[in-house]
Amino acid sequence: NAGVMQNPRHLVRRRGQEARLRCSPMKGHSHVYWYRQLPEEGLKFMVYLQKENIIDESGMPKERFSAEFPKEGPSILRIQQVVRGDSAAYFCASSFDRSPTNEKLFFGSGTQLSVL
Amino acid sequence: AQSVTQPDIHITVSEGASLELRCNYSYGATPYLFWYVQSPGQGLQLLLKYFSGDTLVQGIKGFEAEFKRSQSSFNLRKPSVHWSDAAEYFCAVGATGGFKTIFGAGTRLFVKA
């Protein structure tokens, strides 16, 4: 699990600012998944990316949220014009396989976003 | 609708005491069931899983869980808790598991000496 790196650990933004969350997958993994955990709720799937492609964004809010996974560098989850309701823990996971079983999904330790 | 409920937000047990964390699910068919643990500063780690067969499943770190279809439950147990077990525990459910697994809100376990 220590192989999936997320930064920053904590991010504080004021309403209207942009938030950028980074996820570096485990070495050799080309599939990345983002999840959001709102207060007192479970993790919810947001988006699945493979290098340079969005595979499944069925859990992504339609506005203000975007994600990318460039050929080089980490995956970025970007939230524009943040609102207080965006305050949550954002987790990233990675896998080697396209349709991994749970044993083959490796999670990062998350980024806690706080919007003032 | 598919959902997972963990009724206890937090639980405190004494070191050496037994532990049971509750999990109830709502799912149309026989689900795939999972328990994860998140230790401080770490990512989620899979403790155990149930797909079919024996309803009592063994996991890592001495944990076990029992699937009870009649109660729609998948409670996690450990006979003797260690201080290092202090963490957050997530129950999860899915049709086949994988990245669209549905997670509960978690139960935070505190262990007192």
mmCIF file of C-alpha atoms in Angstrom:
data_model
loop_
_atom_site.group_PDB
_atom_site.id
_atom_site.type_symbol
_atom_site.label_atom_id
_atom_site.label_comp_id
_atom_site.label_asym_id
_atom_site.label_seq_id
_atom_site.Cartn_x
_atom_site.Cartn_y
_atom_site.Cartn_z
ATOM 1 C CA ASN A 1 0.000 0.000 0.000
ATOM 2 C CA ALA A 2 2.844 2.377 0.701
ATOM 3 C CA GLY A 3 3.575 2.320 -3.020
ATOM 4 C CA VAL A 4 0.616 4.537 -3.975
ATOM 5 C CA MET A 5 1.613 8.072 -3.078
ATOM 6 C CA GLN A 6 -0.860 10.872 -2.655
ATOM 7 C CA ASN A 7 -0.026 14.472 -1.967
ATOM 8 C CA PRO A 8 -0.633 16.649 -0.249
ATOM 9 C CA ARG A 9 -1.915 14.816 2.838
ATOM 10 C CA HIS A 10 -3.941 17.842 3.826
ATOM 11 C CA LEU A 11 -5.095 20.683 1.601
ATOM 12 C CA VAL A 12 -6.905 23.800 2.753
ATOM 13 C CA ARG A 13 -8.645 26.019 0.248
ATOM 14 C CA ARG A 14 -11.009 28.974 0.449
ATOM 15 C CA ARG A 15 -14.284 28.902 -1.406
ATOM 16 C CA GLY A 16 -13.776 29.688 -5.076
ATOM 17 C CA GLN A 17 -10.152 28.519 -5.229
ATOM 18 C CA GLU A 18 -8.862 25.555 -7.172
ATOM 19 C CA ALA A 19 -7.704 22.306 -5.594
ATOM 20 C CA ARG A 20 -5.230 19.952 -7.235
ATOM 21 C CA LEU A 21 -4.738 16.507 -5.768
ATOM 22 C CA ARG A 22 -1.946 14.260 -6.974
ATOM 23 C CA CYS A 23 -1.624 10.514 -7.113
ATOM 24 C CA SER A 24 1.456 8.557 -8.115
ATOM 25 C CA PRO A 25 0.529 4.906 -8.699
ATOM 26 C CA MET A 26 2.630 1.959 -7.697
ATOM 27 C CA LYS A 27 5.549 1.265 -9.961
ATOM 28 C CA GLY A 28 4.408 -0.565 -13.062
ATOM 29 C CA HIS A 29 0.721 0.280 -12.601
ATOM 30 C CA SER A 30 -1.001 2.101 -15.435
ATOM 31 C CA HIS A 31 -4.559 2.129 -14.045
ATOM 32 C CA VAL A 32 -5.669 4.748 -11.532
ATOM 33 C CA TYR A 33 -8.956 5.153 -9.663
ATOM 34 C CA TRP A 34 -10.195 8.100 -7.606
ATOM 35 C CA TYR A 35 -12.661 7.877 -4.738
ATOM 36 C CA ARG A 36 -14.246 10.454 -2.484
ATOM 37 C CA GLN A 37 -15.313 9.974 1.117
ATOM 38 C CA LEU A 38 -17.688 12.637 2.365
ATOM 39 C CA PRO A 39 -18.061 13.028 6.146
ATOM 40 C CA GLU A 40 -19.875 10.078 7.703
ATOM 41 C CA GLU A 41 -20.178 8.316 4.347
ATOM 42 C CA GLY A 42 -18.298 5.503 2.640
ATOM 43 C CA LEU A 43 -15.809 5.825 -0.174
ATOM 44 C CA LYS A 44 -17.528 6.390 -3.499
ATOM 45 C CA PHE A 45 -15.971 5.726 -6.884
ATOM 46 C CA MET A 46 -15.408 8.809 -8.997
ATOM 47 C CA VAL A 47 -13.267 8.057 -12.027
ATOM 48 C CA TYR A 48 -11.040 5.414 -13.601
ATOM 49 C CA LEU A 49 -8.151 6.414 -15.808
ATOM 50 C CA GLN A 50 -5.548 4.593 -17.811
ATOM 51 C CA LYS A 51 -2.535 6.422 -19.148
ATOM 52 C CA GLU A 52 -3.840 9.425 -21.128
ATOM 53 C CA ASN A 53 -7.404 8.047 -21.201
ATOM 54 C CA ILE A 54 -10.515 8.320 -19.065
ATOM 55 C CA ILE A 55 -12.082 4.866 -18.982
ATOM 56 C CA ASP A 56 -15.034 5.378 -16.627
ATOM 57 C CA GLU A 57 -16.138 8.683 -15.124
ATOM 58 C CA SER A 58 -19.595 7.599 -14.040
ATOM 59 C CA GLY A 59 -19.024 8.760 -10.457
ATOM 60 C CA MET A 60 -17.583 12.144 -11.297
ATOM 61 C CA PRO A 61 -19.652 15.279 -10.628
ATOM 62 C CA LYS A 62 -20.567 16.869 -13.947
ATOM 63 C CA GLU A 63 -19.213 20.316 -13.131
ATOM 64 C CA ARG A 64 -16.005 21.661 -11.650
ATOM 65 C CA PHE A 65 -14.298 18.264 -11.366
ATOM 66 C CA SER A 66 -11.792 16.873 -13.830
ATOM 67 C CA ALA A 67 -9.105 14.219 -13.805
ATOM 68 C CA GLU A 68 -6.138 13.384 -15.936
ATOM 69 C CA PHE A 69 -3.382 10.801 -16.022
ATOM 70 C CA PRO A 70 -0.705 12.012 -18.422
ATOM 71 C CA LYS A 71 1.874 9.865 -20.118
ATOM 72 C CA GLU A 72 4.459 11.195 -17.701
ATOM 73 C CA GLY A 73 3.832 12.208 -14.116
ATOM 74 C CA PRO A 74 1.121 11.616 -11.558
ATOM 75 C CA SER A 75 -2.614 11.522 -11.977
ATOM 76 C CA ILE A 76 -4.268 14.811 -11.061
ATOM 77 C CA LEU A 77 -7.763 15.333 -9.691
ATOM 78 C CA ARG A 78 -8.692 18.964 -10.172
ATOM 79 C CA ILE A 79 -11.565 20.737 -8.489
ATOM 80 C CA GLN A 80 -12.327 24.237 -9.719
ATOM 81 C CA GLN A 81 -14.123 26.901 -7.664
ATOM 82 C CA VAL A 82 -14.310 24.726 -4.585
ATOM 83 C CA VAL A 83 -17.317 24.895 -2.280
ATOM 84 C CA ARG A 84 -17.684 23.765 1.326
ATOM 85 C CA GLY A 85 -19.433 20.586 0.157
ATOM 86 C CA ASP A 86 -16.212 19.493 -1.549
ATOM 87 C CA SER A 87 -14.585 19.019 1.869
ATOM 88 C CA ALA A 88 -13.820 15.310 1.996
ATOM 89 C CA ALA A 89 -11.096 12.702 1.932
ATOM 90 C CA TYR A 90 -10.005 11.843 -1.598
ATOM 91 C CA PHE A 91 -8.413 8.446 -2.120
ATOM 92 C CA CYS A 92 -6.528 7.118 -5.069
ATOM 93 C CA ALA A 93 -5.934 3.484 -5.954
ATOM 94 C CA SER A 94 -3.908 1.840 -8.675
ATOM 95 C CA SER A 95 -3.685 -1.530 -10.361
ATOM 96 C CA PHE A 96 -1.603 -3.360 -12.905
ATOM 97 C CA ASP A 97 -4.616 -5.090 -14.463
ATOM 98 C CA ARG A 98 -7.468 -3.441 -16.351
ATOM 99 C CA SER A 99 -10.270 -5.091 -14.356
ATOM 100 C CA PRO A 100 -8.624 -5.853 -11.062
ATOM 101 C CA THR A 101 -9.986 -7.978 -8.299
ATOM 102 C CA ASN A 102 -9.955 -6.287 -4.920
ATOM 103 C CA GLU A 103 -6.696 -8.006 -3.993
ATOM 104 C CA LYS A 104 -5.029 -6.231 -6.876
ATOM 105 C CA LEU A 105 -6.267 -2.743 -6.028
ATOM 106 C CA PHE A 106 -3.757 -0.777 -3.975
ATOM 107 C CA PHE A 107 -4.850 2.348 -2.154
ATOM 108 C CA GLY A 108 -3.041 5.500 -1.149
ATOM 109 C CA SER A 109 -3.484 7.113 2.250
ATOM 110 C CA GLY A 110 -5.686 9.886 0.926
ATOM 111 C CA THR A 111 -5.795 13.671 0.735
ATOM 112 C CA GLN A 112 -8.020 15.498 3.199
ATOM 113 C CA LEU A 113 -9.452 18.579 1.511
ATOM 114 C CA SER A 114 -10.887 21.271 3.753
ATOM 115 C CA VAL A 115 -12.727 24.199 2.217
ATOM 116 C CA LEU A 116 -13.066 27.274 4.406
ATOM 117 C CA ALA B 1 -30.430 0.299 -3.799
ATOM 118 C CA GLN B 2 -27.097 -1.208 -2.931
ATOM 119 C CA SER B 3 -25.732 -0.018 0.385
ATOM 120 C CA VAL B 4 -23.510 -0.899 3.290
ATOM 121 C CA THR B 5 -24.188 0.120 6.875
ATOM 122 C CA GLN B 6 -21.697 0.079 9.682
ATOM 123 C CA PRO B 7 -23.796 0.988 12.724
ATOM 124 C CA ASP B 8 -20.895 1.854 15.006
ATOM 125 C CA ILE B 9 -18.938 5.001 14.194
ATOM 126 C CA HIS B 10 -16.329 4.129 16.802
ATOM 127 C CA ILE B 11 -15.660 1.343 19.274
ATOM 128 C CA THR B 12 -13.256 1.124 22.207
ATOM 129 C CA VAL B 13 -11.997 -2.213 23.473
ATOM 130 C CA SER B 14 -9.337 -3.205 25.943
ATOM 131 C CA GLU B 15 -6.207 -4.878 24.708
ATOM 132 C CA GLY B 16 -6.665 -8.634 24.839
ATOM 133 C CA ALA B 17 -10.447 -8.418 24.682
ATOM 134 C CA SER B 18 -12.497 -9.829 21.836
ATOM 135 C CA LEU B 19 -13.798 -7.641 19.041
ATOM 136 C CA GLU B 20 -16.822 -7.680 16.772
ATOM 137 C CA LEU B 21 -17.458 -4.976 14.187
ATOM 138 C CA ARG B 22 -20.890 -4.963 12.614
ATOM 139 C CA CYS B 23 -21.727 -4.684 8.947
ATOM 140 C CA ASN B 24 -25.108 -4.914 7.237
ATOM 141 C CA TYR B 25 -25.648 -4.703 3.528
ATOM 142 C CA SER B 26 -28.471 -4.264 1.099
ATOM 143 C CA TYR B 27 -27.947 -6.004 -2.210
ATOM 144 C CA GLY B 28 -30.181 -7.640 -4.800
ATOM 145 C CA ALA B 29 -28.156 -10.788 -5.359
ATOM 146 C CA THR B 30 -25.502 -12.690 -3.468
ATOM 147 C CA PRO B 31 -22.811 -10.109 -3.042
ATOM 148 C CA TYR B 32 -19.084 -10.148 -2.895
ATOM 149 C CA LEU B 33 -18.174 -8.907 0.597
ATOM 150 C CA PHE B 34 -14.982 -7.387 1.908
ATOM 151 C CA TRP B 35 -13.382 -5.898 4.979
ATOM 152 C CA TYR B 36 -10.608 -3.329 4.730
ATOM 153 C CA VAL B 37 -8.422 -1.707 7.369
ATOM 154 C CA GLN B 38 -6.812 1.717 7.259
ATOM 155 C CA SER B 39 -4.075 2.253 9.804
ATOM 156 C CA PRO B 40 -2.993 5.829 10.555
ATOM 157 C CA GLY B 41 -1.098 7.299 7.621
ATOM 158 C CA GLN B 42 -1.625 4.201 5.493
ATOM 159 C CA GLY B 43 -3.814 3.295 2.566
ATOM 160 C CA LEU B 44 -6.716 0.867 2.758
ATOM 161 C CA GLN B 45 -5.594 -2.737 3.044
ATOM 162 C CA LEU B 46 -7.787 -5.730 2.228
ATOM 163 C CA LEU B 47 -8.295 -7.902 5.338
ATOM 164 C CA LEU B 48 -10.535 -10.607 3.902
ATOM 165 C CA LYS B 49 -13.186 -11.361 1.325
ATOM 166 C CA TYR B 50 -16.215 -13.582 0.832
ATOM 167 C CA PHE B 51 -17.347 -14.743 -2.588
ATOM 168 C CA SER B 52 -19.021 -18.100 -1.987
ATOM 169 C CA GLY B 53 -18.641 -21.326 -0.079
ATOM 170 C CA ASP B 54 -17.837 -21.488 3.599
ATOM 171 C CA THR B 55 -19.587 -18.604 5.314
ATOM 172 C CA LEU B 56 -16.807 -18.162 7.863
ATOM 173 C CA VAL B 57 -13.773 -16.640 6.195
ATOM 174 C CA GLN B 58 -10.327 -16.129 7.611
ATOM 175 C CA GLY B 59 -8.235 -13.088 6.860
ATOM 176 C CA ILE B 60 -4.905 -11.594 7.658
ATOM 177 C CA LYS B 61 -3.814 -10.391 11.104
ATOM 178 C CA GLY B 62 -6.001 -12.957 12.884
ATOM 179 C CA PHE B 63 -9.330 -11.524 11.699
ATOM 180 C CA GLU B 64 -12.326 -13.545 10.573
ATOM 181 C CA ALA B 65 -15.792 -12.659 9.321
ATOM 182 C CA GLU B 66 -19.036 -14.565 9.044
ATOM 183 C CA PHE B 67 -21.551 -14.139 6.239
ATOM 184 C CA LYS B 68 -25.152 -14.528 7.416
ATOM 185 C CA ARG B 69 -27.535 -14.319 4.497
ATOM 186 C CA SER B 70 -30.670 -14.327 6.677
ATOM 187 C CA GLN B 71 -29.426 -11.255 8.532
ATOM 188 C CA SER B 72 -27.700 -9.578 5.564
ATOM 189 C CA SER B 73 -24.674 -9.250 7.776
ATOM 190 C CA PHE B 74 -20.938 -9.727 7.463
ATOM 191 C CA ASN B 75 -19.500 -9.021 10.908
ATOM 192 C CA LEU B 76 -15.770 -8.890 11.529
ATOM 193 C CA ARG B 77 -14.311 -10.589 14.598
ATOM 194 C CA LYS B 78 -11.033 -11.047 16.361
ATOM 195 C CA PRO B 79 -10.658 -13.098 19.557
ATOM 196 C CA SER B 80 -7.929 -10.975 21.142
ATOM 197 C CA VAL B 81 -7.219 -7.403 20.127
ATOM 198 C CA HIS B 82 -3.715 -5.944 20.038
ATOM 199 C CA TRP B 83 -2.877 -2.246 20.382
ATOM 200 C CA SER B 84 -1.668 -2.278 16.778
ATOM 201 C CA ASP B 85 -5.220 -3.091 15.637
ATOM 202 C CA ALA B 86 -6.280 0.483 16.375
ATOM 203 C CA ALA B 87 -7.398 1.733 12.966
ATOM 204 C CA GLU B 88 -10.440 2.417 10.844
ATOM 205 C CA TYR B 89 -12.275 -0.567 9.412
ATOM 206 C CA PHE B 90 -14.410 -0.489 6.290
ATOM 207 C CA CYS B 91 -16.937 -3.063 5.169
ATOM 208 C CA ALA B 92 -17.590 -3.189 1.434
ATOM 209 C CA VAL B 93 -19.872 -4.951 -1.053
ATOM 210 C CA GLY B 94 -20.027 -5.374 -4.807
ATOM 211 C CA ALA B 95 -21.410 -7.462 -7.634
ATOM 212 C CA THR B 96 -18.007 -8.725 -8.553
ATOM 213 C CA GLY B 97 -15.882 -6.497 -6.418
ATOM 214 C CA GLY B 98 -13.217 -4.511 -8.146
ATOM 215 C CA PHE B 99 -13.002 -0.772 -8.427
ATOM 216 C CA LYS B 100 -16.766 -0.169 -8.169
ATOM 217 C CA THR B 101 -17.010 -1.815 -4.756
ATOM 218 C CA ILE B 102 -19.368 0.055 -2.412
ATOM 219 C CA PHE B 103 -17.866 1.010 0.929
ATOM 220 C CA GLY B 104 -19.422 1.608 4.320
ATOM 221 C CA ALA B 105 -18.673 4.735 6.306
ATOM 222 C CA GLY B 106 -16.185 2.930 8.518
ATOM 223 C CA THR B 107 -15.797 2.081 12.191
ATOM 224 C CA ARG B 108 -12.890 3.574 14.084
ATOM 225 C CA LEU B 109 -11.406 1.153 16.615
ATOM 226 C CA PHE B 110 -9.668 2.462 19.713
ATOM 227 C CA VAL B 111 -7.668 0.043 21.878
ATOM 228 C CA LYS B 112 -7.030 0.887 25.511
ATOM 229 C CA ALA B 113 -4.280 -0.625 27.628
#
